[in-house]
mmCIF file of N, CA and C in Angstrom:
data_model
loop_
_atom_site.group_PDB
_atom_site.id
_atom_site.type_symbol
_atom_site.label_atom_id
_atom_site.label_comp_id
_atom_site.label_asym_id
_atom_site.label_seq_id
_atom_site.Cartn_x
_atom_site.Cartn_y
_atom_site.Cartn_z
ATOM 1 N N UNK A 1 2.508 12.234 5.899
ATOM 2 C CA UNK A 1 3.195 11.154 5.107
ATOM 3 C C UNK A 1 2.625 9.304 5.487
ATOM 4 N N UNK A 2 2.049 9.253 4.026
ATOM 5 C CA UNK A 2 1.156 7.687 4.112
ATOM 6 C C UNK A 2 2.037 6.745 4.636
ATOM 7 N N UNK A 3 1.368 5.749 5.468
ATOM 8 C CA UNK A 3 2.713 4.813 5.683
ATOM 9 C C UNK A 3 1.801 3.807 5.443
ATOM 10 N N UNK A 4 2.699 2.783 4.959
ATOM 11 C CA UNK A 4 2.851 1.628 3.891
ATOM 12 C C UNK A 4 3.111 0.731 4.785
ATOM 13 N N UNK A 5 2.931 -0.735 4.739
ATOM 14 C CA UNK A 5 3.204 -2.081 5.626
ATOM 15 C C UNK A 5 2.638 -3.211 4.789
ATOM 16 N N UNK A 6 3.424 -3.723 4.483
ATOM 17 C CA UNK A 6 3.458 -5.207 3.900
ATOM 18 C C UNK A 6 3.723 -6.518 4.344
ATOM 19 N N UNK A 7 3.157 -7.808 4.933
ATOM 20 C CA UNK A 7 3.805 -8.664 5.272
ATOM 21 C C UNK A 7 3.759 -9.738 4.470
ATOM 22 N N UNK A 8 5.465 -9.821 4.532
ATOM 23 C CA UNK A 8 6.261 -11.189 3.315
ATOM 24 C C UNK A 8 6.501 -12.074 3.654
ATOM 25 N N UNK A 9 6.831 -12.934 2.622
ATOM 26 C CA UNK A 9 8.132 -13.943 2.676
ATOM 27 C C UNK A 9 8.848 -13.448 1.737
ATOM 28 N N UNK A 10 9.824 -14.235 1.932
ATOM 29 C CA UNK A 10 11.471 -14.162 1.280
ATOM 30 C C UNK A 10 10.408 -14.831 -0.594
ATOM 31 N N UNK A 11 10.506 -16.377 -0.589
ATOM 32 C CA UNK A 11 10.187 -17.195 -1.553
ATOM 33 C C UNK A 11 8.285 -17.016 -1.648
ATOM 34 N N UNK A 12 8.232 -15.477 -2.792
ATOM 35 C CA UNK A 12 6.567 -15.770 -2.726
ATOM 36 C C UNK A 12 6.213 -14.280 -3.551
ATOM 37 N N UNK A 13 6.734 -14.949 -4.690
ATOM 38 C CA UNK A 13 6.299 -14.303 -6.373
ATOM 39 C C UNK A 13 5.257 -13.295 -6.083
ATOM 40 N N UNK A 14 3.728 -13.356 -5.869
ATOM 41 C CA UNK A 14 3.199 -12.332 -5.318
ATOM 42 C C UNK A 14 3.195 -11.321 -4.212
ATOM 43 N N UNK A 15 4.184 -11.409 -3.476
ATOM 44 C CA UNK A 15 5.522 -10.294 -2.470
ATOM 45 C C UNK A 15 6.191 -9.409 -3.436
ATOM 46 N N UNK A 16 6.449 -10.452 -4.738
ATOM 47 C CA UNK A 16 7.832 -9.295 -5.301
ATOM 48 C C UNK A 16 6.788 -8.527 -6.524
ATOM 49 N N UNK A 17 5.927 -9.290 -6.353
ATOM 50 C CA UNK A 17 4.906 -7.941 -7.671
ATOM 51 C C UNK A 17 4.343 -7.275 -7.216
ATOM 52 N N UNK A 18 3.659 -7.232 -6.011
ATOM 53 C CA UNK A 18 3.317 -6.057 -5.686
ATOM 54 C C UNK A 18 4.178 -5.189 -4.921
ATOM 55 N N UNK A 19 5.428 -5.131 -4.208
ATOM 56 C CA UNK A 19 6.915 -4.089 -4.355
ATOM 57 C C UNK A 19 7.233 -3.856 -5.148
ATOM 58 N N UNK A 20 7.075 -4.730 -6.878
ATOM 59 C CA UNK A 20 7.570 -4.212 -7.849
ATOM 60 C C UNK A 20 6.847 -2.699 -7.226
ATOM 61 N N UNK A 21 4.974 -3.094 -8.082
ATOM 62 C CA UNK A 21 4.186 -1.707 -8.764
ATOM 63 C C UNK A 21 5.114 -0.606 -7.268
ATOM 64 N N UNK A 22 4.923 -0.794 -6.282
ATOM 65 C CA UNK A 22 5.176 0.220 -4.464
ATOM 66 C C UNK A 22 6.523 0.583 -5.511
ATOM 67 N N UNK A 23 7.120 -0.189 -5.498
ATOM 68 C CA UNK A 23 8.740 0.613 -5.832
ATOM 69 C C UNK A 23 7.882 1.685 -7.452
ATOM 70 N N UNK A 24 8.071 1.241 -8.043
ATOM 71 C CA UNK A 24 7.474 1.509 -9.633
ATOM 72 C C UNK A 24 6.694 3.119 -9.231
ATOM 73 N N UNK A 25 6.033 3.600 -8.092
ATOM 74 C CA UNK A 25 5.311 4.335 -7.493
ATOM 75 C C UNK A 25 6.215 5.056 -6.331
ATOM 76 N N UNK A 26 7.309 4.381 -6.515
ATOM 77 C CA UNK A 26 8.217 5.501 -5.238
ATOM 78 C C UNK A 26 7.547 5.614 -4.248
ATOM 79 N N UNK A 27 6.675 4.504 -3.498
ATOM 80 C CA UNK A 27 6.648 4.217 -2.175
ATOM 81 C C UNK A 27 7.746 3.819 -1.609
ATOM 82 N N UNK A 28 7.182 4.365 0.264
ATOM 83 C CA UNK A 28 8.175 3.517 0.887
ATOM 84 C C UNK A 28 7.230 3.079 1.802
ATOM 85 N N UNK A 29 7.781 2.219 2.656
ATOM 86 C CA UNK A 29 7.093 0.856 3.002
ATOM 87 C C UNK A 29 7.874 0.063 4.064
ATOM 88 N N UNK A 30 7.236 0.186 4.435
ATOM 89 C CA UNK A 30 7.949 -1.097 5.672
ATOM 90 C C UNK A 30 7.662 -2.649 5.494
ATOM 91 N N UNK A 31 8.527 -3.637 5.912
ATOM 92 C CA UNK A 31 8.340 -5.050 5.045
ATOM 93 C C UNK A 31 8.170 -5.670 6.463
ATOM 94 N N UNK A 32 6.845 -6.859 6.139
ATOM 95 C CA UNK A 32 7.458 -7.233 7.610
ATOM 96 C C UNK A 32 8.059 -8.778 7.446
ATOM 97 N N UNK A 33 8.657 -9.560 7.411
ATOM 98 C CA UNK A 33 8.807 -11.230 6.971
ATOM 99 C C UNK A 33 8.109 -11.776 7.833
ATOM 100 N N UNK A 34 7.537 -12.149 7.560
ATOM 101 C CA UNK A 34 6.558 -13.727 8.833
ATOM 102 C C UNK A 34 7.178 -14.784 8.171
ATOM 103 N N UNK A 35 7.872 -15.516 7.844
ATOM 104 C CA UNK A 35 8.536 -16.382 7.689
ATOM 105 C C UNK A 35 9.622 -16.368 8.315
ATOM 106 N N UNK A 36 10.711 -15.655 8.929
ATOM 107 C CA UNK A 36 11.005 -15.643 9.956
ATOM 108 C C UNK A 36 11.052 -15.083 11.345
ATOM 109 N N UNK A 37 9.708 -14.643 10.978
ATOM 110 C CA UNK A 37 9.404 -14.847 13.029
ATOM 111 C C UNK A 37 7.723 -14.981 12.812
ATOM 112 N N UNK A 38 7.433 -15.836 13.847
ATOM 113 C CA UNK A 38 5.988 -16.575 13.531
ATOM 114 C C UNK A 38 4.955 -14.912 13.899
ATOM 115 N N UNK A 39 5.189 -14.347 15.398
ATOM 116 C CA UNK A 39 4.791 -13.217 16.238
ATOM 117 C C UNK A 39 4.123 -12.603 14.908
ATOM 118 N N UNK A 40 4.896 -11.981 13.572
ATOM 119 C CA UNK A 40 4.128 -11.013 12.823
ATOM 120 C C UNK A 40 3.091 -12.040 11.876
ATOM 121 N N UNK A 41 3.252 -12.883 12.023
ATOM 122 C CA UNK A 41 2.196 -13.880 11.149
ATOM 123 C C UNK A 41 0.429 -13.817 12.133
ATOM 124 N N UNK A 42 1.264 -14.317 13.515
ATOM 125 C CA UNK A 42 -0.006 -13.551 14.189
ATOM 126 C C UNK A 42 -0.718 -12.133 13.895
ATOM 127 N N UNK A 43 0.140 -11.321 14.139
ATOM 128 C CA UNK A 43 0.099 -9.925 14.053
ATOM 129 C C UNK A 43 -0.663 -9.213 12.670
ATOM 130 N N UNK A 44 -0.663 -10.014 11.869
ATOM 131 C CA UNK A 44 -1.131 -9.923 10.599
ATOM 132 C C UNK A 44 -2.663 -10.487 10.342
ATOM 133 N N UNK A 45 -3.063 -11.796 10.931
ATOM 134 C CA UNK A 45 -4.184 -12.472 10.919
ATOM 135 C C UNK A 45 -5.408 -11.308 11.960
ATOM 136 N N UNK A 46 -4.228 -11.215 12.750
ATOM 137 C CA UNK A 46 -5.250 -10.028 14.252
ATOM 138 C C UNK A 46 -5.283 -8.469 13.321
ATOM 139 N N UNK A 47 -5.083 -7.930 12.601
ATOM 140 C CA UNK A 47 -4.858 -6.883 11.952
ATOM 141 C C UNK A 47 -5.681 -7.299 10.681
ATOM 142 N N UNK A 48 -6.062 -8.603 10.286
ATOM 143 C CA UNK A 48 -6.732 -8.355 8.955
ATOM 144 C C UNK A 48 -6.831 -9.753 9.460
ATOM 145 N N UNK A 49 -8.360 -10.045 10.386
ATOM 146 C CA UNK A 49 -8.886 -11.341 10.097
ATOM 147 C C UNK A 49 -9.112 -11.808 9.170
ATOM 148 N N UNK A 50 -8.925 -13.450 8.803
ATOM 149 C CA UNK A 50 -8.830 -14.246 7.986
ATOM 150 C C UNK A 50 -7.928 -14.119 6.343
ATOM 151 N N UNK A 51 -7.161 -13.604 7.305
ATOM 152 C CA UNK A 51 -5.789 -13.322 5.578
ATOM 153 C C UNK A 51 -5.151 -14.313 5.984
ATOM 154 N N UNK A 52 -5.127 -15.468 4.983
ATOM 155 C CA UNK A 52 -3.724 -16.009 5.241
ATOM 156 C C UNK A 52 -2.952 -16.549 4.257
ATOM 157 N N UNK A 53 -2.492 -15.577 3.065
ATOM 158 C CA UNK A 53 -1.894 -15.350 2.063
ATOM 159 C C UNK A 53 -1.027 -14.001 2.674
ATOM 160 N N UNK A 54 -0.150 -14.299 1.713
ATOM 161 C CA UNK A 54 0.925 -12.732 1.661
ATOM 162 C C UNK A 54 1.507 -12.512 0.160
ATOM 163 N N UNK A 55 1.190 -11.126 0.091
ATOM 164 C CA UNK A 55 1.428 -10.333 0.465
ATOM 165 C C UNK A 55 -0.169 -10.049 1.238
ATOM 166 N N UNK A 56 -0.039 -9.261 2.451
ATOM 167 C CA UNK A 56 -0.930 -8.048 2.765
ATOM 168 C C UNK A 56 -0.496 -6.674 3.436
ATOM 169 N N UNK A 57 -1.268 -6.085 2.537
ATOM 170 C CA UNK A 57 -1.012 -5.290 2.239
ATOM 171 C C UNK A 57 -1.516 -3.451 3.178
ATOM 172 N N UNK A 58 -1.736 -2.299 3.917
ATOM 173 C CA UNK A 58 -2.158 -1.912 4.713
ATOM 174 C C UNK A 58 -1.657 -0.665 4.257
ATOM 175 N N UNK A 59 -2.247 0.520 4.041
ATOM 176 C CA UNK A 59 -2.175 1.363 3.872
ATOM 177 C C UNK A 59 -2.992 2.624 4.861
ATOM 178 N N UNK A 60 -2.028 3.236 5.888
ATOM 179 C CA UNK A 60 -2.872 4.247 6.734
ATOM 180 C C UNK A 60 -3.709 3.008 7.657
ATOM 181 N N UNK A 61 -3.094 2.350 8.304
ATOM 182 C CA UNK A 61 -3.799 1.438 8.949
ATOM 183 C C UNK A 61 -4.702 0.472 8.213
ATOM 184 N N UNK A 62 -4.924 0.875 6.891
ATOM 185 C CA UNK A 62 -6.620 0.028 6.630
ATOM 186 C C UNK A 62 -5.985 -1.162 5.636
ATOM 187 N N UNK A 63 -6.128 -2.001 5.489
ATOM 188 C CA UNK A 63 -6.092 -3.700 4.606
ATOM 189 C C UNK A 63 -6.630 -3.308 3.522
ATOM 190 N N UNK A 64 -5.482 -3.495 2.789
ATOM 191 C CA UNK A 64 -5.757 -3.695 1.482
ATOM 192 C C UNK A 64 -6.135 -4.549 0.785
ATOM 193 N N UNK A 65 -5.565 -5.452 1.186
ATOM 194 C CA UNK A 65 -5.915 -6.980 1.190
ATOM 195 C C UNK A 65 -4.180 -7.504 0.373
ATOM 196 N N UNK A 66 -4.692 -8.018 -0.937
ATOM 197 C CA UNK A 66 -3.107 -9.017 -1.264
ATOM 198 C C UNK A 66 -2.912 -8.010 -2.875
ATOM 199 N N UNK A 67 -1.453 -8.916 -3.635
ATOM 200 C CA UNK A 67 -1.162 -8.424 -4.995
ATOM 201 C C UNK A 67 -2.420 -8.340 -5.405
ATOM 202 N N UNK A 68 -2.996 -8.919 -5.677
ATOM 203 C CA UNK A 68 -4.681 -8.819 -7.225
ATOM 204 C C UNK A 68 -5.077 -7.006 -6.699
ATOM 205 N N UNK A 69 -5.521 -7.371 -5.136
ATOM 206 C CA UNK A 69 -6.310 -6.036 -4.759
ATOM 207 C C UNK A 69 -5.517 -4.806 -5.037
ATOM 208 N N UNK A 70 -4.147 -4.925 -4.943
ATOM 209 C CA UNK A 70 -2.939 -3.643 -4.857
ATOM 210 C C UNK A 70 -3.019 -3.695 -6.896
ATOM 211 N N UNK A 71 -3.169 -3.952 -7.187
ATOM 212 C CA UNK A 71 -3.243 -4.256 -9.244
ATOM 213 C C UNK A 71 -4.845 -3.864 -9.118
ATOM 214 N N UNK A 72 -6.150 -3.991 -8.866
ATOM 215 C CA UNK A 72 -6.840 -3.736 -8.723
ATOM 216 C C UNK A 72 -7.137 -2.185 -8.416
ATOM 217 N N UNK A 73 -6.561 -2.195 -7.595
ATOM 218 C CA UNK A 73 -7.137 -0.256 -7.579
ATOM 219 C C UNK A 73 -5.754 0.654 -8.328
ATOM 220 N N UNK A 74 -4.838 0.190 -9.070
ATOM 221 C CA UNK A 74 -3.815 0.815 -9.716
ATOM 222 C C UNK A 74 -4.716 1.137 -10.841
ATOM 223 N N UNK A 75 -5.572 -0.512 -11.913
ATOM 224 C CA UNK A 75 -6.028 -0.181 -12.859
ATOM 225 C C UNK A 75 -7.422 0.903 -12.401
ATOM 226 N N UNK A 76 -8.417 0.992 -11.618
ATOM 227 C CA UNK A 76 -9.371 2.039 -11.573
ATOM 228 C C UNK A 76 -9.007 3.226 -10.678
ATOM 229 N N UNK A 77 -7.664 2.861 -10.834
ATOM 230 C CA UNK A 77 -6.928 4.689 -10.820
ATOM 231 C C UNK A 77 -6.993 5.380 -9.727
ATOM 232 N N UNK A 78 -7.199 4.434 -8.334
ATOM 233 C CA UNK A 78 -7.342 4.860 -6.947
ATOM 234 C C UNK A 78 -6.233 4.786 -5.943
ATOM 235 N N UNK A 79 -4.685 3.889 -6.935
ATOM 236 C CA UNK A 79 -3.814 3.936 -5.914
ATOM 237 C C UNK A 79 -2.977 5.092 -5.260
ATOM 238 N N UNK A 80 -3.061 5.677 -6.910
ATOM 239 C CA UNK A 80 -1.976 6.462 -6.389
ATOM 240 C C UNK A 80 -2.424 8.042 -5.327
ATOM 241 N N UNK A 81 -3.843 8.079 -5.170
ATOM 242 C CA UNK A 81 -4.708 9.109 -4.084
ATOM 243 C C UNK A 81 -4.462 7.835 -2.889
ATOM 244 N N UNK A 82 -4.481 6.853 -2.949
ATOM 245 C CA UNK A 82 -4.283 6.306 -1.792
ATOM 246 C C UNK A 82 -2.588 6.386 -1.022
ATOM 247 N N UNK A 83 -1.997 6.059 -1.963
ATOM 248 C CA UNK A 83 -0.551 6.519 -1.569
ATOM 249 C C UNK A 83 -0.016 7.658 -1.257
ATOM 250 N N UNK A 84 -0.945 8.568 -1.723
ATOM 251 C CA UNK A 84 -0.551 10.572 -1.107
ATOM 252 C C UNK A 84 -1.772 10.625 -0.466
ATOM 253 N N UNK A 85 -1.884 9.254 0.308
ATOM 254 C CA UNK A 85 -2.590 9.749 1.813
ATOM 255 C C UNK A 85 -3.859 10.651 1.282
ATOM 256 N N UNK A 86 -4.683 10.301 0.354
ATOM 257 C CA UNK A 86 -6.246 10.644 -0.762
ATOM 258 C C UNK A 86 -5.844 12.226 -0.994
ATOM 259 N N UNK A 87 -5.194 12.499 -1.036
ATOM 260 C CA UNK A 87 -5.329 13.858 -1.391
ATOM 261 C C UNK A 87 -5.152 14.400 -3.341
ATOM 262 N N UNK A 88 -6.281 14.518 -3.480
ATOM 263 C CA UNK A 88 -5.997 15.090 -5.326
ATOM 264 C C UNK A 88 -6.944 16.128 -5.721
ATOM 265 N N UNK A 89 -6.231 17.640 -4.619
ATOM 266 C CA UNK A 89 -6.738 18.660 -4.765
ATOM 267 C C UNK A 89 -6.162 19.555 -6.055
ATOM 268 N N UNK A 90 -7.022 19.902 -6.053
ATOM 269 C CA UNK A 90 -6.279 20.880 -7.584
ATOM 270 C C UNK A 90 -6.250 22.012 -6.896
ATOM 271 N N UNK A 91 -5.181 21.947 -7.451
ATOM 272 C CA UNK A 91 -3.880 23.846 -7.217
ATOM 273 C C UNK A 91 -4.678 24.830 -7.471
ATOM 274 N N UNK A 92 -5.310 25.809 -6.555
ATOM 275 C CA UNK A 92 -5.747 26.828 -7.129
ATOM 276 C C UNK A 92 -4.906 27.675 -8.383
ATOM 277 N N UNK A 93 -5.540 28.300 -9.712
ATOM 278 C CA UNK A 93 -4.695 28.804 -10.268
ATOM 279 C C UNK A 93 -4.771 30.534 -10.211
ATOM 280 N N UNK A 94 -3.637 30.177 -9.827
ATOM 281 C CA UNK A 94 -3.204 31.990 -9.243
ATOM 282 C C UNK A 94 -2.566 33.110 -10.120
ATOM 283 N N UNK A 95 -2.797 32.850 -11.785
ATOM 284 C CA UNK A 95 -2.615 33.930 -12.343
ATOM 285 C C UNK A 95 -3.981 34.958 -12.728
ATOM 286 N N UNK A 96 -4.762 34.814 -12.483
ATOM 287 C CA UNK A 96 -5.989 35.423 -12.194
ATOM 288 C C UNK A 96 -6.134 36.876 -11.870
ATOM 289 N N UNK A 97 -7.139 37.711 -11.610
ATOM 290 C CA UNK A 97 -7.316 38.738 -11.532
ATOM 291 C C UNK A 97 -6.431 39.199 -9.904
ATOM 292 N N UNK A 98 -6.620 37.795 -8.574
ATOM 293 C CA UNK A 98 -6.484 38.524 -7.291
ATOM 294 C C UNK A 98 -4.833 38.281 -7.324
ATOM 295 N N UNK A 99 -4.544 37.528 -8.486
ATOM 296 C CA UNK A 99 -2.993 37.373 -8.249
ATOM 297 C C UNK A 99 -2.110 38.567 -8.002
ATOM 298 N N UNK A 100 -3.100 39.813 -7.870
ATOM 299 C CA UNK A 100 -2.072 41.282 -9.010
ATOM 300 C C UNK A 100 -1.980 41.840 -8.040
#
């Protein structure tokens, strides 16, 4: 199962927008509220050096970036594959002669 983590703040329209897209995709995610825990903010920066804004999104431990980055993946048609663990395998057709 794909592990999705999002570092966010309570009052953040970009966080809401990113979570709305993840919700629309039916993705389960863990949210870390950095405004209520300074240690989480430090952890976010350690995991993605240079990250100073929220949201910061990680999929299977890989830093995706923020809200705009998430939407760019969606526009390029790459988000669904990431959310499903990268599997875009075609199911074999079992109606052929070998199925008999």
